[in-house]
Amino acid sequence: MEIFVTGIGAISCIGNNVQEHFDTLIAERSGIKKGSHPHSERFLVGEVPLTNEELIDRFQLKINGSRTGLLGCVAAKEAFSGHLLREDIRTGVISGTSVGGMDVSEIQYRSYMNNGTHDISKYKEHSSGNSSEEIALELGIDGFVNTISTACSSAANAIMMGARMIRSGALDRVIVGGTDALSEFTISGFRSLMIFDEEWCRPFDESRKGLNLGEGAGFIVIESAASIEKSGSTSLARLKGWSNASDAYHQTASSPDGYGATLSISEAMKVANLKPEDIDYINAHGTATPNNDLSESKAIMQVFGEQIPPFSSTKAFTGHTLAAAGGLEAVFSVLAIQHGYLFANLNHRNAIEETKLVPVTRTTKVETIRNVLSNSFGFGGNNSTIILGEL
Amino acid sequence: MSAVITSIVSIGHQDSFGKENIWETLQPLGTQSEVVAPDYKTYISPASLRRFSPVLRMALTAAQVCQNETVLPFDAISVGTSLGCLKDTERFLQTFITATGDTLSPTAFIQSTHNTIAGAISMALGNHSYNMTHTQNSLSFETALIDGLLCIQEGKKSVLVGAADEAIEFLELLKPQVIQSAFPFTSGATFLSLQPEGNGTKKAVMDCSVHFNNTNTEEAIATFLKNNQVDSDTIELVLFAGEIPRTIGAKQVNYEQYTGLYYSSAAFACHLATDYALSKEKYILIVNHQVNGKLGLTLIR
């Protein structure tokens, strides 16, 4: 069964909507800069430059929840704009998030620890499941709601779950993607792991030292052909392949040989029924940590051999938006196919010595992009790949 | 969408671990009950055991026993958790809030993500297959189960589905303002092996569905049964949480009196259903209405 993408939505430090993202990707302008909050000012981060109140106001949100929920509502609303709810189109929301409403809880919990007072009612925003239920509420969807929480691969897995639900006949149309707000919890967590780069991150560069964090949300609407017949939606691309595999190596590090990543890439190509030469662009996970980029490079080399397609990581634009990354990058993949662009891997100077792989360093117009393979790898050895293609 | 349950293991406040039939030792919980823990050393390495929080210990042990009882290695793992690894989450909050120096211990952070549970299982079992973590408040087990049934429908031969949640003292502070329940917060993990129909000696999950804006439980149940071509007269037992219509099923049992309060306890109800001596041609319905408006329905044969 063919699955079509009929809507895209995005918010991150490089744009409040899809068009702004596209313009910034073409202009090769990173959104990563010195943080503006007490917990982020010591780091280079990709913050959405709008307060929660500004988000609610500007995007006329009905929901007033966690920042994770709000960012999700903005992107999902854009993706779903122009779509109508109908009784005969079973519509669901499947969203990924890593920490859900932690941005709210951590403020209350700090107050509770420091002086024993906190606003108990705020904790109702805490659970990860709430952010997805808020998105469904914002869009008026009362069908299936599902939250995936597999750290940095959450959005890719949400997209995969949506595709499988459509293919099984359980749903006709699903808004899929992910959302994560920057929280002190997350920043402290990555700080404790010592995988921050104090400078701008340099994916796939020999000198890479670590990642810059970001926040945002990316969603796509996927539909079956039968659903499109009723909805009259315009297809932008096809969702052709997906896979998830487990590295089973280490809780936070990837295996040196990229075994789990190799499995997920090759299985997604099998699902899409595509050969290596059919892939025209790889939007890599490319977090710029020494470990990820080497492991991912090896996986790409194992699957593609000598003929490695143009590849890049867009993390140097947005920062690593964690559970939202796979959603934002699915949107970028659709843009690549629609407009024929390979997006720049910013800040790249020298190839990793061990692999010699050189990513696309400038945003480049090409004649046609038939299929884009997008990787998302998370803690727990959770490796996911999706493939988007032309119609 | 249906699959047979070939193995099911629970660890929680009931004395359920390693029991042939968990109904035999079932006791309504008092207000001060604790997890009846098995000897974790048998299942978890000493190094891991030192690091692992209760939810990881419970889940990993239950999953390990399921794999021991299942000939085929799992070709998919789907875990549901409503609040994830709360103990390590709280521990890491405390770590960075009270931190003075420049370095923080990462252990609690590493073990705080929801998919630490499923990830640790994949590592312990050396399992490279599909590995998913669902979190959907009171319907976390059901969404994980739906994924597991989907895996079987797609041709997978051996699927591990589980649910795990742990209580921390802090949760009680949320009552009654954020959480209303007469039951004390508890911890629990239930894991089960699913296989395609035809392999079963125990029971089968016929279907599972979730409803997010439920206003009429009776109607939702009627539609669910009709979709599965099951006559309401053949429901011998209803295992329920929350308020449900009293007219459904020949017998109704509130499972929360045995599990206490955690938001993936419907998995334990699934274990109760698996061990129940059911008459021929009859069915068990699990009605999870723990939270108003959210409804999970699971049909067992």
XYZ file of C-alpha atoms in Angstrom:
692
model
C 0.000 0.000 0.000
C 1.331 3.427 -0.942
C 1.532 6.129 1.728
C 1.553 9.796 0.786
C 2.763 12.915 2.559
C 0.092 15.605 2.286
C 1.275 18.207 4.777
C 4.438 19.434 6.474
C 5.038 21.712 9.445
C 8.131 22.893 11.288
C 9.377 25.188 14.002
C 12.954 25.477 15.241
C 15.645 28.097 15.744
C 15.829 28.562 11.952
C 12.171 29.268 11.330
C 8.604 29.450 12.568
C 7.211 27.674 9.522
C 8.317 25.485 6.626
C 9.017 28.380 4.242
C 11.360 30.070 6.730
C 13.203 26.774 7.190
C 13.594 26.372 3.454
C 14.872 29.937 3.017
C 17.383 29.525 5.839
C 18.628 26.180 4.522
C 19.187 27.808 1.118
C 20.899 30.815 2.741
C 23.126 28.435 4.748
C 22.433 30.345 7.951
C 22.686 28.494 11.257
C 20.256 29.330 14.044
C 22.607 28.210 16.796
C 23.853 30.888 19.170
C 24.556 31.641 22.811
C 21.579 30.591 24.921
C 19.251 33.202 26.403
C 18.150 31.468 29.616
C 20.069 31.038 32.880
C 20.454 27.311 32.159
C 21.453 27.776 28.507
C 23.548 30.976 28.490
C 26.788 29.062 28.949
C 26.207 27.075 25.771
C 25.637 27.410 22.061
C 22.076 26.227 21.476
C 19.304 26.372 18.908
C 16.512 28.119 20.791
C 13.193 29.138 19.270
C 13.285 32.905 19.916
C 9.695 33.138 21.165
C 8.382 32.854 24.725
C 5.496 30.504 25.485
C 3.099 33.447 25.603
C 4.365 34.657 22.241
C 3.882 31.180 20.773
C 0.288 31.026 22.008
C -0.403 34.523 20.779
C 1.255 34.372 17.393
C -0.082 30.962 16.413
C -3.449 31.432 18.118
C -3.147 28.236 20.109
C -6.065 26.989 22.182
C -3.690 24.939 24.300
C -1.672 26.427 27.117
C 0.597 23.644 28.226
C 4.264 22.751 28.369
C 6.640 24.318 25.860
C 7.047 20.854 24.329
C 3.275 20.746 23.778
C 3.174 24.290 22.391
C 5.994 23.753 19.890
C 4.297 20.524 18.823
C 0.982 22.312 18.332
C 2.604 24.968 16.119
C 4.248 22.486 13.744
C 1.360 20.020 13.724
C -1.096 22.842 13.042
C 0.944 23.994 10.047
C 1.199 20.434 8.723
C -2.543 19.907 9.132
C -3.608 23.301 7.742
C -5.843 22.877 4.729
C -6.906 19.430 5.923
C -10.434 18.908 7.126
C -11.716 16.547 9.760
C -14.229 14.082 8.391
C -16.117 11.213 9.990
C -15.068 8.849 7.206
C -11.322 9.572 7.497
C -9.964 7.959 10.657
C -7.286 10.379 11.768
C -4.678 9.920 14.476
C -1.798 11.767 16.105
C 1.477 9.947 16.775
C 4.192 12.102 18.253
C 7.609 11.568 19.718
C 9.059 13.375 22.701
C 11.957 12.666 25.032
C 11.097 14.627 28.164
C 7.540 15.876 27.536
C 6.619 18.584 30.019
C 9.883 18.551 31.955
C 10.301 22.255 31.122
C 7.363 22.896 33.477
C 8.105 20.294 36.175
C 11.735 21.254 36.689
C 10.797 24.816 37.660
C 8.298 23.609 40.244
C 10.584 20.900 41.547
C 13.446 23.358 42.027
C 11.152 25.613 44.027
C 9.966 22.618 46.055
C 13.559 21.633 46.844
C 14.687 25.149 47.643
C 11.843 26.402 49.769
C 9.280 23.638 49.995
C 6.666 25.389 47.869
C 5.443 24.521 44.401
C 2.330 24.788 42.275
C 1.091 21.194 42.299
C -1.296 21.795 39.407
C 1.640 22.432 37.044
C 2.788 18.817 37.279
C -0.170 17.704 35.226
C 1.873 18.869 32.222
C 4.726 16.531 33.102
C 3.889 13.294 31.359
C 5.179 12.792 27.837
C 1.803 11.476 26.753
C 0.204 14.845 27.471
C 2.082 16.697 24.738
C 0.513 14.447 22.098
C -2.937 14.645 23.633
C -2.610 18.433 23.551
C -1.713 18.361 19.855
C -4.756 16.178 19.171
C -6.925 18.582 21.150
C -5.507 21.596 19.320
C -6.337 19.991 15.968
C -9.720 18.699 17.146
C -8.722 15.081 16.590
C -10.379 12.590 18.927
C -9.192 9.326 17.412
C -5.986 7.417 18.042
C -3.258 9.232 20.006
C 0.120 7.666 20.647
C 3.397 8.939 22.047
C 6.726 7.332 21.257
C 9.614 8.004 23.609
C 12.834 6.495 22.339
C 15.055 9.535 22.963
C 16.540 10.986 19.755
C 14.831 8.555 17.380
C 11.325 9.246 18.747
C 9.981 11.232 15.775
C 11.287 8.773 13.197
C 9.625 5.976 15.148
C 6.383 7.964 15.340
C 6.462 8.314 11.541
C 7.083 4.589 11.246
C 4.254 3.716 13.650
C 1.885 5.946 11.661
C 2.827 4.273 8.401
C 2.251 0.831 9.891
C -1.119 1.837 11.346
C -2.218 3.053 7.902
C -0.890 -0.037 6.170
C -2.718 -2.328 8.584
C -5.969 -0.507 7.863
C -6.377 0.765 11.429
C -6.084 4.439 10.397
C -6.507 6.404 7.161
C -4.511 9.513 7.977
C -2.001 10.339 10.739
C -0.146 13.451 11.842
C 3.301 12.100 12.728
C 6.503 13.660 13.987
C 8.011 14.874 17.202
C 8.524 17.751 19.585
C 10.972 18.677 22.333
C 11.586 21.891 24.225
C 14.986 22.693 25.659
C 14.903 22.120 29.374
C 17.479 22.505 32.092
C 17.095 18.754 32.656
C 18.225 17.969 29.116
C 21.013 20.536 29.035
C 22.340 19.269 32.382
C 22.032 15.705 31.152
C 24.114 16.234 28.059
C 26.528 18.319 30.108
C 26.945 15.366 32.489
C 27.775 13.168 29.499
C 30.362 15.716 28.403
C 29.359 15.602 24.757
C 28.791 19.321 24.194
C 30.965 21.249 21.822
C 31.682 24.706 23.157
C 32.024 25.899 19.582
C 29.626 25.399 16.675
C 29.133 21.698 16.076
C 30.935 20.189 13.085
C 29.190 17.036 11.880
C 31.392 14.515 10.073
C 34.467 16.693 10.575
C 37.705 15.225 11.856
C 37.833 17.961 14.530
C 34.249 17.450 15.794
C 33.979 17.495 19.583
C 30.279 17.113 20.268
C 26.808 18.484 19.724
C 24.859 21.700 20.196
C 21.369 21.136 21.535
C 18.263 22.631 19.951
C 14.503 22.665 20.339
C 11.589 22.531 18.004
C 8.993 20.334 16.362
C 8.485 18.787 12.960
C 5.364 17.020 11.723
C 4.137 15.523 8.485
C 0.654 14.355 7.534
C 0.569 10.908 5.960
C -2.431 9.391 4.197
C -3.469 6.350 2.253
C -4.586 6.718 -1.368
C -8.162 5.939 -0.312
C -8.008 8.750 2.245
C -6.716 11.211 -0.368
C -9.605 10.288 -2.636
C -11.939 11.547 0.070
C -9.852 14.434 1.402
C -8.695 15.742 -1.959
C -5.323 16.514 -0.357
C -2.345 17.276 -2.591
C 0.523 14.812 -2.267
C 3.961 16.273 -1.731
C 5.960 13.057 -1.537
C 5.698 9.408 -0.650
C 6.764 7.714 2.556
C 8.350 4.597 1.150
C 10.400 2.894 3.799
C 10.981 2.666 7.507
C 12.766 0.515 10.001
C 13.894 0.337 13.578
C 16.654 -1.894 14.894
C 18.506 -2.235 18.119
C 22.230 -1.773 18.427
C 22.204 -3.686 21.760
C 25.655 -2.368 22.511
C 25.579 0.422 25.102
C 22.959 2.599 26.804
C 24.327 5.847 25.326
C 27.103 5.016 22.854
C 26.798 3.531 19.372
C 28.716 0.399 18.488
C 32.015 1.157 16.735
C 30.975 -0.809 13.658
C 27.486 0.759 13.475
C 25.762 -2.613 13.522
C 22.304 -1.381 14.594
C 22.462 1.522 12.143
C 23.441 -0.828 9.317
C 20.449 -3.010 10.146
C 17.986 -0.115 10.197
C 19.277 1.433 6.943
C 19.225 -1.833 5.008
C 15.860 -2.936 6.394
C 14.255 0.425 5.491
C 15.539 0.005 1.923
C 14.041 -3.468 1.846
C 10.656 -2.107 3.005
C 10.884 0.597 0.310
C 12.021 -1.998 -2.225
C 14.905 0.255 -3.260
C 18.510 -0.466 -4.201
C 21.464 1.635 -2.974
C 21.666 3.457 -6.332
C 18.051 4.640 -5.914
C 18.964 6.870 -2.946
C 19.940 10.387 -4.117
C 20.487 12.012 -0.715
C 21.054 10.919 2.863
C 19.983 13.281 5.614
C 22.234 11.814 8.259
C 21.687 11.779 11.990
C 25.151 13.409 12.240
C 25.044 14.830 15.750
C 28.752 15.776 15.565
C 29.704 13.632 18.529
C 32.904 11.698 17.796
C 31.081 8.442 18.453
C 27.897 8.922 16.402
C 29.448 10.300 13.249
C 32.072 7.582 12.987
C 29.596 4.813 13.715
C 27.019 6.233 11.279
C 29.690 6.690 8.574
C 30.667 3.048 8.895
C 27.044 1.950 8.620
C 26.569 4.069 5.479
C 29.760 2.611 4.001
C 28.613 -0.917 4.743
C 25.283 -0.438 2.992
C 26.398 1.744 0.073
C 29.917 0.441 -0.507
C 31.863 2.550 -3.013
C 28.828 4.452 -4.316
C 27.902 6.646 -1.373
C 25.123 9.114 -2.208
C 25.488 12.801 -1.317
C 24.921 13.090 2.425
C 24.794 15.806 5.051
C 23.712 16.499 8.579
C 21.492 19.555 9.108
C 22.190 19.544 12.867
C 24.581 22.516 12.468
C 21.534 24.572 11.373
C 19.040 23.543 14.064
C 21.127 22.003 16.791
C 20.184 18.510 17.905
C 16.478 18.816 18.620
C 16.368 15.303 20.122
C 12.916 13.740 19.791
C 11.935 16.389 17.227
C 14.968 15.785 15.000
C 13.444 12.998 12.924
C 10.315 15.115 12.354
C 12.192 18.239 11.286
C 14.480 16.186 9.088
C 11.504 14.435 7.477
C 10.251 17.919 6.562
C 13.709 18.789 5.160
C 13.670 15.545 3.184
C 10.313 16.448 1.633
C 11.701 19.916 0.774
C 14.774 18.302 -0.820
C 12.533 16.171 -3.038
C 10.079 18.983 -3.860
C 12.707 21.561 -4.815
C 15.743 19.461 -5.761
C 18.175 20.638 -3.100
C 20.924 18.955 -1.145
C 21.299 20.841 2.121
C 24.638 21.970 3.458
C 26.545 20.205 6.201
C 27.735 23.464 7.788
C 31.126 23.936 9.469
C 32.814 21.057 7.648
C 36.519 21.357 6.842
C 38.231 17.974 6.935
C 36.882 14.490 6.430
C 37.109 11.996 9.269
C 40.468 10.362 8.663
C 39.297 6.835 9.207
C 36.462 7.068 6.652
C 37.510 9.849 4.262
C 33.820 10.588 3.693
C 33.048 14.153 2.596
C 29.504 15.414 3.118
C 27.702 18.019 1.002
C 29.251 21.248 2.308
C 27.169 23.794 0.353
C 23.426 23.797 -0.226
C 23.282 22.609 -3.817
C 20.565 22.643 -6.457
C 20.366 19.382 -8.354
C 18.181 18.219 -11.209
C 16.166 15.694 -9.313
C 16.084 13.897 -6.004
C 14.156 10.675 -6.240
C 14.596 9.273 -2.751
C 15.958 10.603 0.527
C 17.054 8.366 3.362
C 16.884 9.950 6.829
C 18.531 8.468 9.907
C 17.682 9.024 13.568
C 19.575 7.248 16.310
C 18.776 7.404 19.992
C 19.972 6.362 23.421
C 19.382 2.749 24.261
C 20.858 1.819 20.884
C 17.616 2.772 19.160
C 18.284 3.111 15.432
C 15.669 4.262 12.956
C 15.627 5.037 9.268
C 12.848 6.399 7.103
C 12.831 6.846 3.347
C 10.857 9.556 1.593
C 10.583 9.618 -2.176
C 9.117 11.407 -5.148
C 5.530 10.642 -6.137
C -5.436 -8.481 14.904
C -4.959 -11.331 17.339
C -2.112 -13.294 18.882
C -1.617 -15.981 21.476
C 0.089 -15.396 24.802
C 2.694 -18.119 25.265
C 4.292 -16.760 28.412
C 3.468 -14.035 30.921
C 5.405 -12.806 33.949
C 4.495 -10.177 36.548
C 6.444 -8.536 39.346
C 4.622 -6.092 41.564
C 2.886 -5.809 44.906
C 1.266 -9.243 44.481
C 3.169 -12.455 45.106
C 2.938 -13.227 41.401
C 6.453 -14.062 40.260
C 7.013 -17.700 39.332
C 3.424 -18.656 40.174
C 1.599 -21.199 38.039
C -1.665 -19.318 38.582
C -1.554 -15.848 40.094
C -5.182 -16.006 41.287
C -4.163 -18.478 44.022
C -2.021 -15.986 45.938
C -4.026 -12.877 45.097
C -4.673 -10.495 48.015
C -6.317 -7.059 48.063
C -3.540 -4.568 48.865
C -3.347 -2.680 52.124
C -2.186 0.921 52.214
C 1.412 -0.005 53.050
C 2.221 -2.829 50.652
C 5.576 -3.283 48.940
C 6.923 -4.909 45.813
C 7.315 -8.660 46.263
C 10.736 -8.850 44.675
C 12.229 -12.061 43.301
C 15.920 -12.792 43.721
C 17.128 -10.364 41.053
C 20.692 -11.720 41.257
C 19.580 -14.787 39.339
C 18.621 -12.626 36.358
C 20.713 -9.461 36.454
C 24.486 -9.103 36.668
C 25.812 -7.619 39.933
C 27.206 -4.557 38.102
C 23.844 -3.782 36.477
C 21.942 -4.553 39.653
C 23.833 -1.854 41.554
C 22.928 0.764 38.956
C 19.363 -0.307 38.169
C 16.308 1.354 39.692
C 13.319 -0.777 40.759
C 11.474 -0.345 37.447
C 14.514 -1.565 35.501
C 15.021 -4.522 37.827
C 11.388 -5.584 37.603
C 11.109 -5.132 33.840
C 14.410 -6.748 32.992
C 13.728 -9.793 35.142
C 10.208 -10.264 33.785
C 11.462 -9.881 30.207
C 14.335 -12.300 30.824
C 11.985 -14.978 32.182
C 9.670 -14.485 29.185
C 12.625 -15.073 26.856
C 13.684 -18.148 28.874
C 10.188 -19.584 28.449
C 10.034 -18.763 24.731
C 11.936 -20.942 22.271
C 12.187 -18.306 19.535
C 14.262 -15.187 20.196
C 12.023 -12.125 20.122
C 11.858 -10.457 16.732
C 10.195 -7.353 18.198
C 10.042 -5.696 21.627
C 7.317 -3.191 22.530
C 7.196 -1.619 25.978
C 4.628 0.725 27.503
C 5.335 2.991 30.450
C 3.244 5.910 31.651
C 5.848 7.802 33.658
C 9.036 5.966 32.807
C 12.052 5.763 35.038
C 10.775 8.129 37.718
C 13.315 7.330 40.385
C 16.291 8.226 38.195
C 14.402 11.206 36.786
C 13.908 12.596 40.288
C 17.488 11.683 41.209
C 18.865 13.622 38.262
C 16.620 16.624 39.021
C 18.101 16.625 42.517
C 21.605 16.168 41.095
C 21.595 19.280 38.928
C 19.490 21.436 41.240
C 21.914 20.901 44.132
C 25.098 20.736 42.035
C 27.810 23.200 42.939
C 30.825 22.160 40.842
C 31.201 21.795 37.126
C 30.812 18.048 36.865
C 27.625 16.030 37.214
C 27.264 12.297 37.539
C 25.568 11.089 34.349
C 24.235 7.746 35.634
C 20.813 9.005 36.696
C 20.388 10.964 33.451
C 21.359 7.987 31.319
C 18.800 5.837 33.127
C 16.057 8.460 33.186
C 14.825 8.196 29.606
C 11.655 6.199 29.028
C 13.350 3.794 26.654
C 16.025 2.827 29.155
C 13.715 -0.103 29.954
C 13.391 -1.472 26.404
C 17.007 -0.583 25.640
C 18.302 -2.450 28.684
C 16.217 -5.462 27.665
C 17.729 -5.454 24.165
C 21.217 -5.334 25.669
C 20.550 -8.060 28.251
C 19.062 -10.355 25.611
C 21.549 -9.377 22.885
C 18.499 -8.572 20.795
C 18.909 -6.465 17.644
C 15.269 -6.418 16.567
C 12.578 -3.720 16.516
C 12.594 -1.976 19.892
C 9.811 0.445 20.788
C 8.698 2.461 23.785
C 5.175 3.833 24.054
C 4.016 6.280 26.692
C 0.388 7.353 26.759
C -0.662 8.065 30.324
C -3.236 5.500 31.479
C -3.275 3.813 28.057
C 0.464 3.107 27.874
C 0.119 -0.686 28.039
C -2.633 -0.749 25.428
C -0.633 1.302 22.900
C 2.364 -1.015 23.387
C 0.063 -4.030 22.975
C -1.468 -2.595 19.781
C 2.070 -2.265 18.395
C 2.821 -5.867 19.400
C -0.336 -7.141 17.689
C 0.618 -5.110 14.613
C 4.034 -6.837 14.609
C 2.346 -10.248 14.619
C 0.015 -9.138 11.826
C 3.095 -8.079 9.833
C 4.515 -11.573 10.119
C 6.743 -11.446 13.192
C 6.879 -14.782 14.986
C 7.786 -13.899 18.556
C 7.019 -10.546 20.110
C 7.735 -9.314 23.629
C 5.147 -6.863 24.935
C 5.430 -5.359 28.368
C 4.502 -2.582 30.699
C 6.416 -1.177 33.650
C 6.029 1.745 36.016
C 7.460 2.650 39.381
C 6.163 4.712 42.273
C 8.153 7.383 44.062
C 7.013 9.036 47.277
C 6.653 12.372 45.514
C 3.673 11.079 43.509
C 1.437 11.028 46.585
C 1.800 14.833 46.756
C -0.134 15.072 43.506
C -3.310 13.756 45.135
C -5.989 14.905 44.978
C -5.265 18.019 42.937
C -3.672 16.420 39.867
C -4.460 12.749 40.432
C -7.642 11.375 41.934
C -7.548 7.784 43.098
C -8.497 5.829 46.181
C -5.532 3.509 45.628
C -1.964 4.099 46.800
C 0.754 4.530 44.170
C 2.520 1.238 43.512
C 5.057 -0.278 41.121
C 4.646 -3.116 38.695
C 5.932 -4.832 35.592
C 4.218 -7.403 33.419
C 5.791 -8.857 30.295
C 4.297 -11.339 27.863
C 5.339 -13.293 24.786
C 3.029 -13.043 21.813
C 3.041 -15.481 18.937
C 0.822 -16.012 15.902
C -2.368 -17.987 16.454
C -1.888 -21.737 16.517
C 1.057 -21.780 18.932
C -0.883 -21.236 22.097
C -1.390 -23.254 25.179
C -2.599 -20.309 27.219
C -4.897 -17.565 25.956
C -5.154 -15.242 23.010
C -5.458 -11.482 22.784
C -8.240 -11.011 20.249
C -8.096 -7.246 19.935
C -7.184 -4.072 21.766
C -8.462 -0.547 21.247
C -7.991 2.851 22.840
C -10.409 5.774 23.128
C -9.327 9.278 24.071
C -12.576 11.179 24.370
C -14.783 8.479 25.746
C -18.147 9.757 26.903
C -20.133 6.540 26.682
C -18.301 3.442 27.924
C -21.279 1.174 27.313
C -21.506 2.185 23.670
C -17.724 1.938 23.165
C -17.767 -1.607 24.549
C -20.758 -2.590 22.410
C -19.022 -1.339 19.246
C -15.756 -3.041 20.202
C -17.490 -6.384 20.768
C -19.485 -6.045 17.565
C -16.302 -5.330 15.569
C -14.923 -8.584 16.933
C -18.177 -10.464 16.354
C -18.434 -11.309 20.013
C -21.813 -11.512 21.700
C -21.962 -9.626 24.999
C -23.557 -12.718 26.648
C -20.304 -14.609 26.132
C -18.279 -12.226 28.321
C -17.677 -14.370 31.380
C -15.371 -12.004 33.223
C -14.764 -8.271 33.140
C -11.524 -7.025 34.700
C -11.882 -3.304 35.202
C -10.409 -0.125 36.601
C -12.358 3.056 37.190
C -16.067 3.429 36.664
C -17.766 1.065 34.274
C -21.361 0.054 33.581
C -22.384 -2.679 36.031
C -24.404 -4.509 33.400
C -21.492 -5.872 31.367
C -20.205 -9.428 31.861
C -21.303 -12.276 34.100
C -18.703 -11.343 36.726
C -16.767 -8.118 37.338
C -13.464 -7.784 39.199
C -11.736 -4.488 39.931
C -8.067 -5.216 39.280
C -6.757 -2.037 40.896
C -7.512 -3.487 44.341
C -4.758 -5.994 43.528
C -2.318 -3.786 41.633
C -2.640 -0.484 43.444
C -2.210 2.625 41.341
C 0.141 2.776 38.390
C -0.907 3.753 34.922
C 0.110 0.649 33.045
C -1.576 -1.808 35.426
C -3.877 -3.080 32.656
C -0.931 -5.349 31.828
C -1.430 -7.100 35.169
C -5.113 -7.507 34.300
C -3.898 -9.235 31.171
C -1.995 -11.664 33.407
C -5.107 -12.223 35.522
C -7.019 -12.964 32.329
C -4.332 -15.369 31.122
C -4.471 -17.405 34.348
C -8.265 -17.388 34.675
C -10.113 -20.702 34.310
C -12.398 -19.678 31.488
C -15.317 -21.734 30.208
C -15.338 -22.886 26.587
C -16.507 -20.333 24.007
C -16.357 -17.560 26.588
C -14.333 -14.338 26.718
C -12.678 -11.965 29.163
C -12.878 -8.223 28.644
C -10.388 -5.827 30.251
C -11.928 -2.396 30.650
C -9.330 0.190 31.645
C -11.129 3.375 32.645
C -8.569 4.448 35.239
C -8.781 8.019 34.023
C -12.057 9.582 33.043
C -12.444 9.991 29.302
C -9.612 7.574 28.491
C -10.720 4.044 27.767
C -8.696 0.949 26.930
C -10.451 -2.247 25.858
C -8.705 -5.607 25.535
C -10.481 -8.804 24.565
C -9.067 -12.151 25.696
C -10.158 -15.585 24.550
